[in-house]
Amino acid sequence: MGVRLMVVDDHRLLAEALASALKLRGHRVLAAAAPAAGAAELVIARAPEVCLLGTATPAEPGTFDPVAKIKRERPQVAVLVLGPVPSPRGIAAAFAAGASGYVRHDERIEGVERAIMKARAGEAAVAPQLLQGAFSELLNPAAQPDDEGRRLLRMLTPREVEVLVRVADGEDTRLIAAGMGIAPSTARTHVQRVLMKLGVGSRLEAAALAARTGLLDHAGPFHPTAGRASENGVERGP
């Protein structure tokens, strides 16, 4: 007996292709596509047995808010998240929101159908290795970005933090040197030390790491005039 289901994804071509494939296998597909913002309302209104809810960003905050809303309004609807290879944190967040399972975008149609049948039966529909990773994340959560940022910040001297702030602002060696009152060669040395301590290979990577971990949020104000350079390029600090 076919399942009464919905495929909801803001990528219409993907949603319609999957819906067509499921129809050929005897399932009753109620809808094929909808923008992410209206996904929950559409599912609540149509109340299928199973909903395949697409996402491109399983690790982003708020991604699974529609899942939680659907489960509040229609607890009998089994929601399967359809997305890319997730992190353990993404899987854990999906289940925490009330999802019945997670199906990868590259899964074969037979695997999608098995997940649908499991979800309708009230079983967890997720690959064992993904489920194991989610449990590991819940039991042993990785350091949050805030914690990682503080850890990295402790590795840098105040002068190196100022250099990193300037790097993150897009300043080149000449501007860093002028802004800090030091020789370009000294500024270049500071930049290299920052890259080495952060374990990155470029200024772009350093700026991205600082943004991702919130490192600079904890840096506090720096004083661009704290150091000056002598004519031979040797710093004189306070």
PDB file of C-alpha atoms in Angstrom:
ATOM      1  CA  MET A   1       0.000   0.000   0.000  1.00  0.00           C
ATOM      2  CA  GLY A   2       1.413   3.389  -0.992  1.00  0.00           C
ATOM      3  CA  VAL A   3       2.275   6.064   1.517  1.00  0.00           C
ATOM      4  CA  ARG A   4       0.526   9.419   1.555  1.00  0.00           C
ATOM      5  CA  LEU A   5       3.492  11.771   1.512  1.00  0.00           C
ATOM      6  CA  MET A   6       4.875  15.146   0.587  1.00  0.00           C
ATOM      7  CA  VAL A   7       8.209  16.200  -0.888  1.00  0.00           C
ATOM      8  CA  VAL A   8       9.004  19.749   0.197  1.00  0.00           C
ATOM      9  CA  ASP A   9      12.162  21.443  -1.036  1.00  0.00           C
ATOM     10  CA  ASP A  10      12.971  24.888  -2.382  1.00  0.00           C
ATOM     11  CA  HIS A  11      14.864  23.247  -5.265  1.00  0.00           C
ATOM     12  CA  ARG A  12      11.862  22.542  -7.458  1.00  0.00           C
ATOM     13  CA  LEU A  13      13.678  20.317  -9.958  1.00  0.00           C
ATOM     14  CA  LEU A  14      14.965  18.016  -7.209  1.00  0.00           C
ATOM     15  CA  ALA A  15      11.602  17.905  -5.454  1.00  0.00           C
ATOM     16  CA  GLU A  16       9.659  17.149  -8.611  1.00  0.00           C
ATOM     17  CA  ALA A  17      12.104  14.476  -9.759  1.00  0.00           C
ATOM     18  CA  LEU A  18      11.890  12.680  -6.416  1.00  0.00           C
ATOM     19  CA  ALA A  19       8.108  13.048  -6.310  1.00  0.00           C
ATOM     20  CA  SER A  20       7.809  11.552  -9.802  1.00  0.00           C
ATOM     21  CA  ALA A  21      10.021   8.614  -8.866  1.00  0.00           C
ATOM     22  CA  LEU A  22       7.963   7.922  -5.750  1.00  0.00           C
ATOM     23  CA  LYS A  23       4.696   8.134  -7.689  1.00  0.00           C
ATOM     24  CA  LEU A  24       5.996   5.467 -10.079  1.00  0.00           C
ATOM     25  CA  ARG A  25       6.545   3.226  -7.056  1.00  0.00           C
ATOM     26  CA  GLY A  26       2.910   3.544  -6.025  1.00  0.00           C
ATOM     27  CA  HIS A  27       3.021   6.337  -3.460  1.00  0.00           C
ATOM     28  CA  ARG A  28       0.602   9.247  -3.264  1.00  0.00           C
ATOM     29  CA  VAL A  29       2.571  12.460  -3.414  1.00  0.00           C
ATOM     30  CA  LEU A  30       0.559  15.492  -2.274  1.00  0.00           C
ATOM     31  CA  ALA A  31       2.984  18.259  -3.199  1.00  0.00           C
ATOM     32  CA  ALA A  32       6.377  18.542  -4.811  1.00  0.00           C
ATOM     33  CA  ALA A  33       7.930  21.881  -3.922  1.00  0.00           C
ATOM     34  CA  ALA A  34       7.680  24.932  -1.690  1.00  0.00           C
ATOM     35  CA  PRO A  35       9.998  27.698  -0.463  1.00  0.00           C
ATOM     36  CA  ALA A  36      11.676  26.936   2.854  1.00  0.00           C
ATOM     37  CA  ALA A  37       9.822  29.773   4.593  1.00  0.00           C
ATOM     38  CA  GLY A  38       6.419  28.211   3.896  1.00  0.00           C
ATOM     39  CA  ALA A  39       7.305  24.547   4.219  1.00  0.00           C
ATOM     40  CA  ALA A  40       5.885  23.985   7.700  1.00  0.00           C
ATOM     41  CA  GLU A  41       2.568  25.666   6.909  1.00  0.00           C
ATOM     42  CA  LEU A  42       2.121  23.606   3.762  1.00  0.00           C
ATOM     43  CA  VAL A  43       2.771  20.337   5.570  1.00  0.00           C
ATOM     44  CA  ILE A  44       0.499  21.288   8.467  1.00  0.00           C
ATOM     45  CA  ALA A  45      -2.292  22.126   6.042  1.00  0.00           C
ATOM     46  CA  ARG A  46      -2.002  18.908   4.029  1.00  0.00           C
ATOM     47  CA  ALA A  47      -1.157  16.535   6.915  1.00  0.00           C
ATOM     48  CA  PRO A  48       0.578  13.681   5.029  1.00  0.00           C
ATOM     49  CA  GLU A  49       1.697  10.460   6.682  1.00  0.00           C
ATOM     50  CA  VAL A  50       5.333  11.223   5.852  1.00  0.00           C
ATOM     51  CA  CYS A  51       7.031  14.424   4.758  1.00  0.00           C
ATOM     52  CA  LEU A  52      10.414  14.580   3.028  1.00  0.00           C
ATOM     53  CA  LEU A  53      11.700  18.018   4.006  1.00  0.00           C
ATOM     54  CA  GLY A  54      14.741  19.240   2.093  1.00  0.00           C
ATOM     55  CA  THR A  55      17.574  21.353   3.474  1.00  0.00           C
ATOM     56  CA  ALA A  56      20.933  22.432   2.092  1.00  0.00           C
ATOM     57  CA  THR A  57      22.388  23.568   5.443  1.00  0.00           C
ATOM     58  CA  PRO A  58      21.809  20.952   8.181  1.00  0.00           C
ATOM     59  CA  ALA A  59      24.369  22.551  10.491  1.00  0.00           C
ATOM     60  CA  GLU A  60      22.952  26.087  10.409  1.00  0.00           C
ATOM     61  CA  PRO A  61      21.047  27.374  13.472  1.00  0.00           C
ATOM     62  CA  GLY A  62      17.295  27.372  12.917  1.00  0.00           C
ATOM     63  CA  THR A  63      17.407  24.933   9.995  1.00  0.00           C
ATOM     64  CA  PHE A  64      15.076  22.496  11.738  1.00  0.00           C
ATOM     65  CA  ASP A  65      12.612  25.028  13.133  1.00  0.00           C
ATOM     66  CA  PRO A  66      10.055  23.909  10.484  1.00  0.00           C
ATOM     67  CA  VAL A  67      10.401  20.328  11.746  1.00  0.00           C
ATOM     68  CA  ALA A  68       9.656  21.409  15.305  1.00  0.00           C
ATOM     69  CA  LYS A  69       6.663  23.451  14.139  1.00  0.00           C
ATOM     70  CA  ILE A  70       5.240  20.538  12.132  1.00  0.00           C
ATOM     71  CA  LYS A  71       5.599  18.188  15.097  1.00  0.00           C
ATOM     72  CA  ARG A  72       3.865  20.668  17.415  1.00  0.00           C
ATOM     73  CA  GLU A  73       0.914  21.130  15.067  1.00  0.00           C
ATOM     74  CA  ARG A  74       0.769  17.680  13.462  1.00  0.00           C
ATOM     75  CA  PRO A  75       2.571  15.202  15.760  1.00  0.00           C
ATOM     76  CA  GLN A  76       1.283  12.270  13.694  1.00  0.00           C
ATOM     77  CA  VAL A  77       3.301  13.413  10.633  1.00  0.00           C
ATOM     78  CA  ALA A  78       6.663  11.648  10.317  1.00  0.00           C
ATOM     79  CA  VAL A  79       9.262  14.098   9.025  1.00  0.00           C
ATOM     80  CA  LEU A  80      12.284  12.831   7.102  1.00  0.00           C
ATOM     81  CA  VAL A  81      14.989  15.420   6.523  1.00  0.00           C
ATOM     82  CA  LEU A  82      16.484  15.284   3.021  1.00  0.00           C
ATOM     83  CA  GLY A  83      19.909  16.876   2.796  1.00  0.00           C
ATOM     84  CA  PRO A  84      23.653  16.664   2.114  1.00  0.00           C
ATOM     85  CA  VAL A  85      26.126  14.615   4.127  1.00  0.00           C
ATOM     86  CA  PRO A  86      25.541  16.027   7.626  1.00  0.00           C
ATOM     87  CA  SER A  87      27.779  16.574  10.594  1.00  0.00           C
ATOM     88  CA  PRO A  88      26.913  14.633  13.755  1.00  0.00           C
ATOM     89  CA  ARG A  89      25.692  17.921  15.211  1.00  0.00           C
ATOM     90  CA  GLY A  90      23.337  18.371  12.254  1.00  0.00           C
ATOM     91  CA  ILE A  91      21.868  14.885  12.734  1.00  0.00           C
ATOM     92  CA  ALA A  92      21.488  15.470  16.464  1.00  0.00           C
ATOM     93  CA  ALA A  93      19.719  18.786  15.815  1.00  0.00           C
ATOM     94  CA  ALA A  94      17.314  17.130  13.369  1.00  0.00           C
ATOM     95  CA  PHE A  95      16.295  14.477  15.899  1.00  0.00           C
ATOM     96  CA  ALA A  96      16.101  17.044  18.682  1.00  0.00           C
ATOM     97  CA  ALA A  97      13.564  18.966  16.580  1.00  0.00           C
ATOM     98  CA  GLY A  98      11.444  15.834  16.178  1.00  0.00           C
ATOM     99  CA  ALA A  99      12.564  14.397  12.842  1.00  0.00           C
ATOM    100  CA  SER A 100      12.004  10.679  12.281  1.00  0.00           C
ATOM    101  CA  GLY A 101      15.098  10.315  10.151  1.00  0.00           C
ATOM    102  CA  TYR A 102      17.630  11.771   7.749  1.00  0.00           C
ATOM    103  CA  VAL A 103      18.041  10.805   4.094  1.00  0.00           C
ATOM    104  CA  ARG A 104      21.054  11.953   2.111  1.00  0.00           C
ATOM    105  CA  HIS A 105      20.523  13.698  -1.221  1.00  0.00           C
ATOM    106  CA  ASP A 106      22.623  11.046  -2.968  1.00  0.00           C
ATOM    107  CA  GLU A 107      20.621   8.100  -1.603  1.00  0.00           C
ATOM    108  CA  ARG A 108      19.161   5.665  -4.148  1.00  0.00           C
ATOM    109  CA  ILE A 109      15.399   5.676  -4.560  1.00  0.00           C
ATOM    110  CA  GLU A 110      15.212   2.234  -2.891  1.00  0.00           C
ATOM    111  CA  GLY A 111      16.911   3.690   0.185  1.00  0.00           C
ATOM    112  CA  VAL A 112      14.548   6.655   0.227  1.00  0.00           C
ATOM    113  CA  GLU A 113      11.568   4.311   0.058  1.00  0.00           C
ATOM    114  CA  ARG A 114      12.901   2.163   2.914  1.00  0.00           C
ATOM    115  CA  ALA A 115      13.321   5.300   5.031  1.00  0.00           C
ATOM    116  CA  ILE A 116       9.749   6.348   4.252  1.00  0.00           C
ATOM    117  CA  MET A 117       8.353   2.977   5.307  1.00  0.00           C
ATOM    118  CA  LYS A 118      10.384   3.013   8.533  1.00  0.00           C
ATOM    119  CA  ALA A 119       9.251   6.534   9.365  1.00  0.00           C
ATOM    120  CA  ARG A 120       5.599   5.635   8.806  1.00  0.00           C
ATOM    121  CA  ALA A 121       6.056   2.647  11.132  1.00  0.00           C
ATOM    122  CA  GLY A 122       7.456   4.912  13.855  1.00  0.00           C
ATOM    123  CA  GLU A 123      11.061   3.748  13.502  1.00  0.00           C
ATOM    124  CA  ALA A 124      14.204   5.854  13.249  1.00  0.00           C
ATOM    125  CA  ALA A 125      15.110   6.094   9.583  1.00  0.00           C
ATOM    126  CA  VAL A 126      18.797   6.954   9.408  1.00  0.00           C
ATOM    127  CA  ALA A 127      21.967   5.167   8.366  1.00  0.00           C
ATOM    128  CA  PRO A 128      23.617   3.448  11.387  1.00  0.00           C
ATOM    129  CA  GLN A 129      26.900   5.361  10.983  1.00  0.00           C
ATOM    130  CA  LEU A 130      25.090   8.710  10.957  1.00  0.00           C
ATOM    131  CA  LEU A 131      23.067   7.755  14.011  1.00  0.00           C
ATOM    132  CA  GLN A 132      26.202   6.646  15.843  1.00  0.00           C
ATOM    133  CA  GLY A 133      27.844   9.988  15.088  1.00  0.00           C
ATOM    134  CA  ALA A 134      24.813  11.860  16.387  1.00  0.00           C
ATOM    135  CA  PHE A 135      24.817   9.930  19.660  1.00  0.00           C
ATOM    136  CA  SER A 136      28.548  10.556  20.062  1.00  0.00           C
ATOM    137  CA  GLU A 137      27.965  14.280  19.550  1.00  0.00           C
ATOM    138  CA  LEU A 138      25.173  14.349  22.121  1.00  0.00           C
ATOM    139  CA  LEU A 139      27.195  12.426  24.699  1.00  0.00           C
ATOM    140  CA  ASN A 140      30.515  14.147  24.024  1.00  0.00           C
ATOM    141  CA  PRO A 141      29.739  17.540  22.500  1.00  0.00           C
ATOM    142  CA  ALA A 142      32.566  19.240  20.684  1.00  0.00           C
ATOM    143  CA  ALA A 143      33.793  22.599  21.872  1.00  0.00           C
ATOM    144  CA  GLN A 144      31.418  25.379  20.920  1.00  0.00           C
ATOM    145  CA  PRO A 145      32.804  28.163  18.688  1.00  0.00           C
ATOM    146  CA  ASP A 146      32.844  30.471  21.707  1.00  0.00           C
ATOM    147  CA  ASP A 147      35.063  28.046  23.645  1.00  0.00           C
ATOM    148  CA  GLU A 148      37.349  27.521  20.663  1.00  0.00           C
ATOM    149  CA  GLY A 149      37.700  31.253  20.175  1.00  0.00           C
ATOM    150  CA  ARG A 150      38.793  31.761  23.773  1.00  0.00           C
ATOM    151  CA  ARG A 151      41.304  28.918  23.467  1.00  0.00           C
ATOM    152  CA  LEU A 152      42.868  30.399  20.347  1.00  0.00           C
ATOM    153  CA  LEU A 153      42.911  33.880  21.843  1.00  0.00           C
ATOM    154  CA  ARG A 154      45.004  32.665  24.771  1.00  0.00           C
ATOM    155  CA  MET A 155      47.690  31.568  22.280  1.00  0.00           C
ATOM    156  CA  LEU A 156      48.230  35.099  20.978  1.00  0.00           C
ATOM    157  CA  THR A 157      50.008  38.069  22.514  1.00  0.00           C
ATOM    158  CA  PRO A 158      48.137  41.410  22.659  1.00  0.00           C
ATOM    159  CA  ARG A 159      50.214  42.672  19.731  1.00  0.00           C
ATOM    160  CA  GLU A 160      49.369  39.561  17.692  1.00  0.00           C
ATOM    161  CA  VAL A 161      45.685  40.019  18.468  1.00  0.00           C
ATOM    162  CA  GLU A 162      45.905  43.545  17.064  1.00  0.00           C
ATOM    163  CA  VAL A 163      47.572  42.167  13.959  1.00  0.00           C
ATOM    164  CA  LEU A 164      44.819  39.578  13.563  1.00  0.00           C
ATOM    165  CA  VAL A 165      42.147  42.273  13.899  1.00  0.00           C
ATOM    166  CA  ARG A 166      43.822  44.238  11.134  1.00  0.00           C
ATOM    167  CA  VAL A 167      44.203  41.125   8.967  1.00  0.00           C
ATOM    168  CA  ALA A 168      40.502  40.376   9.449  1.00  0.00           C
ATOM    169  CA  ASP A 169      39.753  43.965   8.365  1.00  0.00           C
ATOM    170  CA  GLY A 170      41.605  43.277   5.106  1.00  0.00           C
ATOM    171  CA  GLU A 171      44.712  45.359   5.792  1.00  0.00           C
ATOM    172  CA  ASP A 172      47.875  44.421   3.916  1.00  0.00           C
ATOM    173  CA  THR A 173      51.381  44.482   5.410  1.00  0.00           C
ATOM    174  CA  ARG A 174      51.897  48.149   4.530  1.00  0.00           C
ATOM    175  CA  LEU A 175      48.691  49.263   6.237  1.00  0.00           C
ATOM    176  CA  ILE A 176      49.346  47.070   9.275  1.00  0.00           C
ATOM    177  CA  ALA A 177      52.813  48.571   9.643  1.00  0.00           C
ATOM    178  CA  ALA A 178      51.545  52.146   9.264  1.00  0.00           C
ATOM    179  CA  GLY A 179      48.623  51.625  11.626  1.00  0.00           C
ATOM    180  CA  MET A 180      50.767  50.064  14.330  1.00  0.00           C
ATOM    181  CA  GLY A 181      53.791  52.321  13.875  1.00  0.00           C
ATOM    182  CA  ILE A 182      56.180  49.476  13.065  1.00  0.00           C
ATOM    183  CA  ALA A 183      58.371  48.539  10.133  1.00  0.00           C
ATOM    184  CA  PRO A 184      56.808  46.466   7.322  1.00  0.00           C
ATOM    185  CA  SER A 185      59.298  43.668   8.007  1.00  0.00           C
ATOM    186  CA  THR A 186      58.176  43.578  11.643  1.00  0.00           C
ATOM    187  CA  ALA A 187      54.531  43.569  10.617  1.00  0.00           C
ATOM    188  CA  ARG A 188      55.236  40.686   8.255  1.00  0.00           C
ATOM    189  CA  THR A 189      56.894  38.754  11.091  1.00  0.00           C
ATOM    190  CA  HIS A 190      53.877  39.321  13.337  1.00  0.00           C
ATOM    191  CA  VAL A 191      51.532  38.081  10.615  1.00  0.00           C
ATOM    192  CA  GLN A 192      53.589  34.931  10.116  1.00  0.00           C
ATOM    193  CA  ARG A 193      53.554  34.230  13.857  1.00  0.00           C
ATOM    194  CA  VAL A 194      49.776  34.650  13.962  1.00  0.00           C
ATOM    195  CA  LEU A 195      49.327  32.237  11.049  1.00  0.00           C
ATOM    196  CA  MET A 196      51.666  29.713  12.666  1.00  0.00           C
ATOM    197  CA  LYS A 197      49.932  29.861  16.060  1.00  0.00           C
ATOM    198  CA  LEU A 198      46.486  29.517  14.518  1.00  0.00           C
ATOM    199  CA  GLY A 199      47.624  26.646  12.320  1.00  0.00           C
ATOM    200  CA  VAL A 200      46.520  28.235   9.039  1.00  0.00           C
ATOM    201  CA  GLY A 201      48.333  28.875   5.784  1.00  0.00           C
ATOM    202  CA  SER A 202      47.030  32.256   4.688  1.00  0.00           C
ATOM    203  CA  ARG A 203      45.596  35.530   5.918  1.00  0.00           C
ATOM    204  CA  LEU A 204      42.242  34.612   4.412  1.00  0.00           C
ATOM    205  CA  GLU A 205      42.174  31.384   6.419  1.00  0.00           C
ATOM    206  CA  ALA A 206      43.130  33.289   9.582  1.00  0.00           C
ATOM    207  CA  ALA A 207      40.294  35.777   9.065  1.00  0.00           C
ATOM    208  CA  ALA A 208      37.828  32.951   8.369  1.00  0.00           C
ATOM    209  CA  LEU A 209      38.926  31.055  11.490  1.00  0.00           C
ATOM    210  CA  ALA A 210      38.580  34.168  13.632  1.00  0.00           C
ATOM    211  CA  ALA A 211      35.079  34.776  12.297  1.00  0.00           C
ATOM    212  CA  ARG A 212      33.983  31.151  12.667  1.00  0.00           C
ATOM    213  CA  THR A 213      35.172  30.769  16.253  1.00  0.00           C
ATOM    214  CA  GLY A 214      34.223  34.236  17.469  1.00  0.00           C
ATOM    215  CA  LEU A 215      37.840  34.788  18.502  1.00  0.00           C
ATOM    216  CA  LEU A 216      37.769  38.540  17.963  1.00  0.00           C
ATOM    217  CA  ASP A 217      34.555  38.930  19.953  1.00  0.00           C
ATOM    218  CA  HIS A 218      36.651  38.221  23.056  1.00  0.00           C
ATOM    219  CA  ALA A 219      39.675  40.273  22.040  1.00  0.00           C
ATOM    220  CA  GLY A 220      38.489  43.534  23.567  1.00  0.00           C
ATOM    221  CA  PRO A 221      39.658  46.932  22.335  1.00  0.00           C
ATOM    222  CA  PHE A 222      43.205  47.289  21.135  1.00  0.00           C
ATOM    223  CA  HIS A 223      45.292  50.452  21.010  1.00  0.00           C
ATOM    224  CA  PRO A 224      46.685  51.179  17.547  1.00  0.00           C
ATOM    225  CA  THR A 225      49.214  53.629  18.986  1.00  0.00           C
ATOM    226  CA  ALA A 226      50.502  51.298  21.692  1.00  0.00           C
ATOM    227  CA  GLY A 227      53.765  50.625  19.864  1.00  0.00           C
ATOM    228  CA  ARG A 228      56.074  52.750  17.751  1.00  0.00           C
ATOM    229  CA  ALA A 229      58.986  51.921  15.481  1.00  0.00           C
ATOM    230  CA  SER A 230      62.410  53.349  15.588  1.00  0.00           C
ATOM    231  CA  GLU A 231      64.222  54.235  12.401  1.00  0.00           C
ATOM    232  CA  ASN A 232      65.825  50.800  12.263  1.00  0.00           C
ATOM    233  CA  GLY A 233      62.476  49.037  12.593  1.00  0.00           C
ATOM    234  CA  VAL A 234      62.820  47.860  16.206  1.00  0.00           C
ATOM    235  CA  GLU A 235      59.591  48.209  18.151  1.00  0.00           C
ATOM    236  CA  ARG A 236      59.332  50.333  21.261  1.00  0.00           C
ATOM    237  CA  GLY A 237      56.261  49.407  23.262  1.00  0.00           C
ATOM    238  CA  PRO A 238      54.949  50.739  26.556  1.00  0.00           C
TER     239      PRO A 238
END
